[in-house]
Short mmCIF file of C-alpha atoms and ligand atoms in Angstrom, two decimals:
data_model
loop_
_atom_site.label_atom_id
_atom_site.label_comp_id
_atom_site.label_asym_id
_atom_site.label_seq_id
_atom_site.Cartn_x
_atom_site.Cartn_y
_atom_site.Cartn_z
CA MET G 1 0.16 -0.54 0.30
CA THR G 2 1.51 3.66 -0.95
CA THR G 3 0.41 6.99 0.35
CA THR G 4 1.82 9.14 -2.39
CA LEU G 5 -0.48 9.48 -4.97
CA PRO G 6 0.79 9.44 -8.43
CA LEU G 7 0.90 12.80 -10.73
CA ASP G 8 -0.76 10.40 -13.64
CA LEU G 9 -3.99 10.41 -11.29
CA ALA G 10 -3.73 14.47 -10.55
CA THR G 11 -3.48 14.88 -14.12
CA THR G 12 -6.07 13.14 -15.11
CA ALA G 13 -8.34 14.30 -12.66
CA GLN G 14 -8.43 17.91 -15.00
CA VAL G 15 -10.18 15.96 -17.51
CA SER G 16 -13.77 16.06 -17.82
CA GLN G 17 -16.01 12.56 -17.63
CA SER G 18 -16.74 10.38 -20.14
CA ALA G 19 -15.66 10.81 -23.83
CA SER G 20 -17.41 10.23 -26.57
CA THR G 21 -17.38 6.74 -28.12
CA PRO G 22 -18.59 6.13 -31.11
CA ALA G 23 -17.08 2.89 -32.22
CA ARG G 24 -18.50 -1.03 -30.85
CA ALA G 25 -15.09 -2.08 -29.65
CA ILE G 26 -13.83 -0.31 -26.77
CA VAL G 27 -10.63 -0.55 -26.90
CA GLN G 28 -8.41 -1.56 -30.17
CA LEU G 29 -4.78 -2.37 -30.74
CA CYS G 30 -3.00 -3.60 -33.34
CA GLU G 31 0.37 -4.52 -33.47
CA LEU G 32 0.64 -2.82 -30.78
CA VAL G 33 5.25 -3.22 -29.27
CA LYS G 34 6.15 -2.71 -25.60
CA ALA G 35 10.07 -2.91 -25.50
CA TYR G 36 11.92 -2.46 -22.62
CA GLU G 37 15.81 -0.59 -23.05
CA ASP G 38 16.40 -3.66 -26.30
CA MET G 39 14.57 -5.93 -24.44
CA PRO G 40 10.58 -6.60 -26.30
CA VAL G 41 8.33 -8.18 -24.00
CA LEU G 42 5.04 -7.60 -26.23
CA ARG G 43 5.77 -8.18 -29.98
CA GLY G 44 2.74 -7.29 -31.57
CA ILE G 45 -0.69 -7.56 -29.43
CA ASN G 46 -3.60 -7.28 -32.00
CA LEU G 47 -6.86 -7.18 -29.64
CA GLU G 48 -10.52 -6.06 -29.58
CA LEU G 49 -12.39 -5.48 -26.29
CA ALA G 50 -16.27 -4.84 -27.20
CA ARG G 51 -17.72 -2.28 -24.71
CA GLY G 52 -19.42 -3.96 -21.33
CA GLU G 53 -17.04 -7.24 -21.97
CA MET G 54 -15.36 -9.35 -18.94
CA VAL G 55 -12.04 -10.41 -20.30
CA ALA G 56 -9.22 -12.48 -18.04
CA LEU G 57 -5.59 -12.16 -19.33
CA LEU G 58 -3.40 -15.28 -18.52
CA GLY G 59 0.22 -15.38 -18.47
CA PRO G 60 3.19 -16.77 -17.13
CA ASN G 61 5.42 -14.36 -15.09
CA GLY G 62 7.53 -11.83 -17.01
CA SER G 63 5.26 -12.53 -19.91
CA GLY G 64 3.88 -8.61 -19.91
CA LYS G 65 0.71 -8.87 -18.77
CA SER G 66 0.98 -5.40 -16.28
CA THR G 67 2.99 -4.04 -18.72
CA LEU G 68 -0.31 -3.93 -21.02
CA LEU G 69 -2.45 -2.97 -17.95
CA LYS G 70 -0.48 -0.07 -17.49
CA LEU G 71 -0.70 0.34 -21.10
CA LEU G 72 -4.05 0.47 -21.87
CA ALA G 73 -4.03 2.48 -19.23
CA GLY G 74 -1.84 5.55 -20.31
CA LEU G 75 0.75 5.28 -17.39
CA ILE G 76 3.89 3.76 -19.87
CA LYS G 77 4.66 4.70 -23.50
CA PRO G 78 3.93 2.09 -26.34
CA THR G 79 7.39 1.14 -28.34
CA ALA G 80 4.90 0.66 -31.52
CA GLY G 81 1.23 0.31 -32.25
CA ARG G 82 -1.96 1.49 -32.10
CA VAL G 83 -3.64 1.56 -29.36
CA VAL G 84 -7.56 3.16 -29.58
CA ILE G 85 -9.48 3.46 -26.44
CA GLY G 86 -13.08 4.90 -27.49
CA GLY G 87 -12.02 6.71 -29.68
CA TRP G 88 -8.88 8.29 -28.33
CA GLU G 89 -5.78 7.23 -29.45
CA LEU G 90 -2.34 6.92 -27.19
CA PRO G 91 -0.10 7.97 -26.45
CA ARG G 92 -1.37 11.37 -28.33
CA GLU G 93 -4.82 11.03 -26.23
CA SER G 94 -3.01 10.00 -22.76
CA VAL G 95 -5.43 12.56 -20.71
CA GLN G 96 -8.53 11.52 -22.53
CA VAL G 97 -7.65 7.71 -22.48
CA ARG G 98 -6.82 8.22 -18.38
CA ALA G 99 -10.55 9.65 -17.85
CA GLN G 100 -12.21 6.35 -19.29
CA ILE G 101 -10.09 4.05 -17.22
CA GLY G 102 -10.23 2.89 -13.86
CA LEU G 103 -6.94 0.97 -12.17
CA VAL G 104 -6.67 -1.97 -9.39
CA SER G 105 -2.75 -2.33 -9.80
CA HIS G 106 -0.95 -4.35 -6.78
CA LYS G 107 -0.45 -0.59 -5.09
CA LEU G 108 -3.98 -0.09 -4.17
CA LEU G 109 -3.58 3.89 -4.22
CA LEU G 110 -5.68 4.47 -1.11
CA TYR G 111 -4.27 6.74 2.81
CA GLU G 112 -4.41 3.81 5.77
CA GLY G 113 -4.89 7.00 8.44
CA LEU G 114 -8.34 7.80 6.38
CA THR G 115 -11.72 5.89 6.73
CA ALA G 116 -13.23 4.83 3.55
CA ARG G 117 -15.29 7.25 3.08
CA GLU G 118 -12.60 9.85 3.35
CA ASN G 119 -10.28 8.13 0.92
CA LEU G 120 -13.16 7.79 -1.99
CA MET G 121 -14.07 11.55 -0.94
CA PHE G 122 -10.29 12.37 -1.45
CA PHE G 123 -10.59 11.43 -4.74
CA ALA G 124 -13.86 12.16 -6.00
CA GLN G 125 -12.53 15.53 -5.17
CA LEU G 126 -9.38 14.84 -7.29
CA TYR G 127 -11.45 13.87 -10.32
CA ASN G 128 -13.45 17.49 -10.20
CA LEU G 129 -16.86 16.03 -8.55
CA SER G 130 -18.82 18.66 -7.15
CA ARG G 131 -19.20 18.32 -2.93
CA SER G 132 -22.41 16.80 -3.72
CA GLU G 133 -21.82 14.96 -6.42
CA ALA G 134 -19.50 13.12 -4.64
CA LEU G 135 -21.16 13.03 -1.30
CA LYS G 136 -23.36 11.06 -3.41
CA ARG G 137 -21.08 8.93 -5.85
CA VAL G 138 -19.25 7.87 -2.36
CA GLU G 139 -22.15 6.27 -0.79
CA GLN G 140 -23.69 4.51 -3.93
CA LEU G 141 -19.79 3.21 -3.73
CA LEU G 142 -19.60 2.39 -0.57
CA ALA G 143 -22.85 0.46 -0.68
CA GLN G 144 -21.79 -1.62 -3.96
CA VAL G 145 -18.61 -2.55 -2.56
CA GLY G 146 -20.55 -3.50 0.75
CA LEU G 147 -18.64 -1.32 2.79
CA SER G 148 -20.92 1.11 3.81
CA ALA G 149 -20.89 -0.28 7.85
CA ARG G 150 -17.87 0.37 8.12
CA ALA G 151 -17.43 3.97 5.90
CA ASP G 152 -16.07 5.56 9.34
CA ASP G 153 -13.32 2.80 10.21
CA VAL G 154 -9.68 3.48 9.25
CA VAL G 155 -8.31 1.78 5.93
CA ARG G 156 -5.57 0.08 8.15
CA SER G 157 -8.35 -1.43 10.15
CA PHE G 158 -9.18 -3.42 7.28
CA SER G 159 -8.92 -7.14 6.34
CA ARG G 160 -7.24 -6.93 2.33
CA GLY G 161 -10.58 -7.71 0.93
CA MET G 162 -11.80 -5.15 2.58
CA GLN G 163 -9.15 -3.03 1.19
CA GLN G 164 -9.29 -4.94 -1.91
CA ARG G 165 -12.98 -3.63 -2.35
CA LEU G 166 -12.49 0.11 -1.64
CA SER G 167 -9.80 0.15 -4.04
CA ILE G 168 -11.97 -1.15 -6.79
CA ALA G 169 -14.37 2.04 -5.33
CA ARG G 170 -11.76 4.35 -5.54
CA ALA G 171 -11.17 3.17 -9.19
CA LEU G 172 -14.62 2.97 -10.05
CA VAL G 173 -15.21 7.17 -8.31
CA HIS G 174 -15.35 8.49 -12.24
CA ASN G 175 -17.38 6.38 -13.21
CA PRO G 176 -14.89 4.89 -15.84
CA SER G 177 -16.22 2.63 -18.84
CA ILE G 178 -13.19 0.97 -18.71
CA LEU G 179 -12.17 -1.40 -15.18
CA LEU G 180 -8.26 -2.80 -14.85
CA LEU G 181 -7.71 -4.88 -12.55
CA ASP G 182 -3.79 -6.95 -11.92
CA GLU G 183 -4.16 -9.63 -10.19
CA PRO G 184 -6.65 -8.62 -8.10
CA TYR G 185 -6.91 -12.02 -5.80
CA THR G 186 -4.19 -11.61 -4.84
CA GLY G 187 -4.14 -12.34 -0.67
CA LEU G 188 -7.71 -12.91 -0.37
CA ASP G 189 -9.08 -16.14 0.85
CA GLN G 190 -11.91 -17.97 -0.30
CA ASP G 191 -14.59 -15.84 1.11
CA ALA G 192 -13.22 -12.20 0.17
CA SER G 193 -12.20 -13.91 -3.73
CA ALA G 194 -16.16 -15.23 -3.08
CA SER G 195 -17.07 -10.86 -3.01
CA LEU G 196 -15.10 -9.85 -5.51
CA ASP G 197 -16.93 -11.71 -7.97
CA VAL G 198 -19.86 -10.67 -7.01
CA LEU G 199 -18.33 -7.03 -6.92
CA LEU G 200 -17.31 -8.28 -10.41
CA ARG G 201 -20.16 -9.45 -11.81
CA SER G 202 -22.31 -5.77 -10.35
CA ALA G 203 -19.34 -3.95 -12.18
CA ARG G 204 -20.09 -5.62 -15.21
CA VAL G 205 -23.80 -5.42 -14.78
CA GLN G 206 -23.59 -1.87 -14.36
CA GLY G 207 -21.46 -1.52 -18.26
CA HIS G 208 -17.89 -0.93 -17.51
CA THR G 209 -15.97 -3.18 -19.40
CA ILE G 210 -13.76 -5.35 -17.43
CA LEU G 211 -10.01 -6.16 -18.50
CA MET G 212 -8.68 -8.50 -15.19
CA VAL G 213 -4.91 -10.11 -15.27
CA THR G 214 -5.51 -13.55 -13.13
CA HIS G 215 -4.08 -16.54 -12.43
CA GLN G 216 -6.72 -17.89 -10.92
CA ILE G 217 -8.16 -20.17 -13.30
CA GLU G 218 -11.86 -21.02 -11.74
CA HIS G 219 -12.91 -17.53 -10.97
CA ALA G 220 -11.84 -17.00 -14.67
CA ALA G 221 -13.18 -19.49 -16.26
CA GLN G 222 -16.86 -19.21 -14.29
CA LEU G 223 -16.25 -14.84 -14.79
CA ALA G 224 -15.39 -13.73 -18.04
CA ASP G 225 -16.91 -13.83 -21.69
CA ARG G 226 -13.70 -14.18 -23.07
CA LEU G 227 -10.41 -15.70 -21.64
CA LEU G 228 -6.73 -15.06 -23.46
CA ILE G 229 -3.30 -16.16 -22.69
CA LEU G 230 -0.74 -13.83 -23.22
CA SER G 231 2.82 -16.30 -24.94
CA ARG G 232 6.26 -15.19 -25.40
CA GLY G 233 4.66 -11.49 -26.80
CA VAL G 234 1.35 -11.95 -28.95
CA ILE G 235 -1.59 -13.09 -27.35
CA ALA G 236 -1.13 -17.11 -28.06
CA TRP G 237 -4.60 -18.20 -27.04
CA GLU G 238 -8.32 -17.22 -26.88
CA GLY G 239 -11.50 -18.52 -25.84
CA ARG G 240 -15.01 -18.75 -24.44
CA GLY G 241 -15.24 -18.60 -20.73
CA GLY G 242 -18.49 -17.34 -18.49
CA GLU G 243 -21.51 -19.27 -16.72
CA ASN G 244 -22.80 -21.32 -19.33
CA GLY G 245 -19.59 -23.53 -18.94
CA SER G 246 -17.92 -23.52 -22.64
CA ILE G 247 -14.95 -23.97 -20.38
CA THR G 248 -13.83 -25.46 -16.99
CA GLY G 249 -10.82 -24.71 -14.74
CA ASP G 250 -9.69 -27.86 -15.84
CA GLU G 251 -9.79 -27.63 -19.59
CA LEU G 252 -8.35 -24.23 -19.54
CA ALA G 253 -5.61 -25.49 -17.00
CA ARG G 254 -5.17 -28.18 -19.31
CA ARG G 255 -5.11 -25.02 -22.72
CA TYR G 256 -2.43 -23.11 -20.68
CA THR G 257 -0.19 -25.73 -19.99
CA GLN G 258 0.06 -26.43 -23.73
CA VAL G 259 0.35 -22.75 -25.13
CA THR G 260 2.67 -22.24 -22.79
CA GLY G 261 4.33 -25.06 -21.97
CA LEU G 262 4.45 -24.47 -18.07
CA ALA G 263 3.51 -27.69 -16.47
CA SER G 264 1.21 -26.02 -14.46
CA LEU G 265 -0.80 -22.66 -14.19
CA ARG G 266 -1.12 -23.57 -10.66
CA GLU G 267 2.50 -23.09 -10.24
CA HIS G 268 2.11 -19.57 -9.65
CA GLU G 269 -1.41 -18.68 -8.13
CA GLU G 270 -1.53 -15.69 -6.40
P1 ADP R 1 4.20 -9.75 -16.12
O1 ADP R 1 2.76 -8.82 -15.35
O2 ADP R 1 2.94 -10.97 -16.61
O3 ADP R 1 4.55 -10.65 -14.52
P2 ADP R 1 5.72 -7.47 -16.00
O4 ADP R 1 4.38 -6.56 -17.44
O5 ADP R 1 5.90 -6.79 -15.02
O6 ADP R 1 5.13 -9.28 -16.38
O7 ADP R 1 6.82 -7.67 -17.11
C1 ADP R 1 7.34 -8.17 -18.27
C2 ADP R 1 8.50 -8.11 -18.46
O8 ADP R 1 9.84 -7.17 -18.71
C3 ADP R 1 9.40 -8.67 -17.36
O9 ADP R 1 10.73 -9.41 -18.01
C4 ADP R 1 10.25 -7.56 -16.32
O10 ADP R 1 11.33 -7.52 -15.54
C5 ADP R 1 10.11 -6.32 -17.47
N1 ADP R 1 9.52 -4.88 -17.44
C6 ADP R 1 8.46 -4.47 -16.71
N2 ADP R 1 8.91 -2.94 -15.92
C7 ADP R 1 9.86 -2.97 -16.57
C8 ADP R 1 10.46 -1.59 -16.64
N3 ADP R 1 10.13 -0.90 -16.39
N4 ADP R 1 12.57 -1.71 -16.91
C9 ADP R 1 12.83 -2.70 -18.04
N5 ADP R 1 12.24 -4.16 -17.52
C10 ADP R 1 10.96 -4.16 -17.27
MG1 MG R 2 2.18 -8.43 -13.51
#
């Protein structure tokens, strides 16, 4: 957990909310390449996300999953290729793009010494919501993430699962079209994971497009409409998930082994 606020967030706050987004695909990646120094990590990603879709991204450690999320969030720049989000192109229009993105990364970006409500009020006002709008939005989010009863308790006293849910509320404060989550099940027990599932389903019902990096095959297979495996710098496999049982966790694990050449995805569970 960090108590410093990245400048990127402060910049985003200056932008008005939801831009006009005519395209059906809210995210379009074309031959996206990202190299650090001379080391290519993403070698040509082609991907479209439809509005309202829930997508799970799997892949070995170091395969570039977090890099892809940071690129989409406009926090880092692509080396080559096109990234269009809601009609805005990166890196040129990164300020507009960031206004449409809520990112939940390993850093939860919460202030431990503030209460849940104070944290959300802080971020709401950072995003230029008026005080009355902010108050309304914050109560709504606290209810959505199941923290209304703990609104006046300091974050330091929260369990990992509660902090994770508050962090999702923080990411949703400006009502972004797209929610990006980087290994959100990390450190959660079974109950907290189940609560997270409920919360992600509700975010989806509200129309947020969700891209979630995870090693949790069971959750991925059940929750996500679409499953992607990132391997050797490209989307090496794509399949359907979801509640109609298109693929089971075991089938997905087998597929993962086949595609990545790794013995098991369970080796590096969150
Ligand atoms: P994943 O999230 O799939 O585990 P990452 O996107 O974090 O993978 O990292 C992909 C690769 O890029 C790794 O080899 C990692 O060491 C490297 N990498 C990530 N961030 C940086 C950076 N800022 N500078 C140099 N190399 C980086
Ligand atoms: Mg990562």
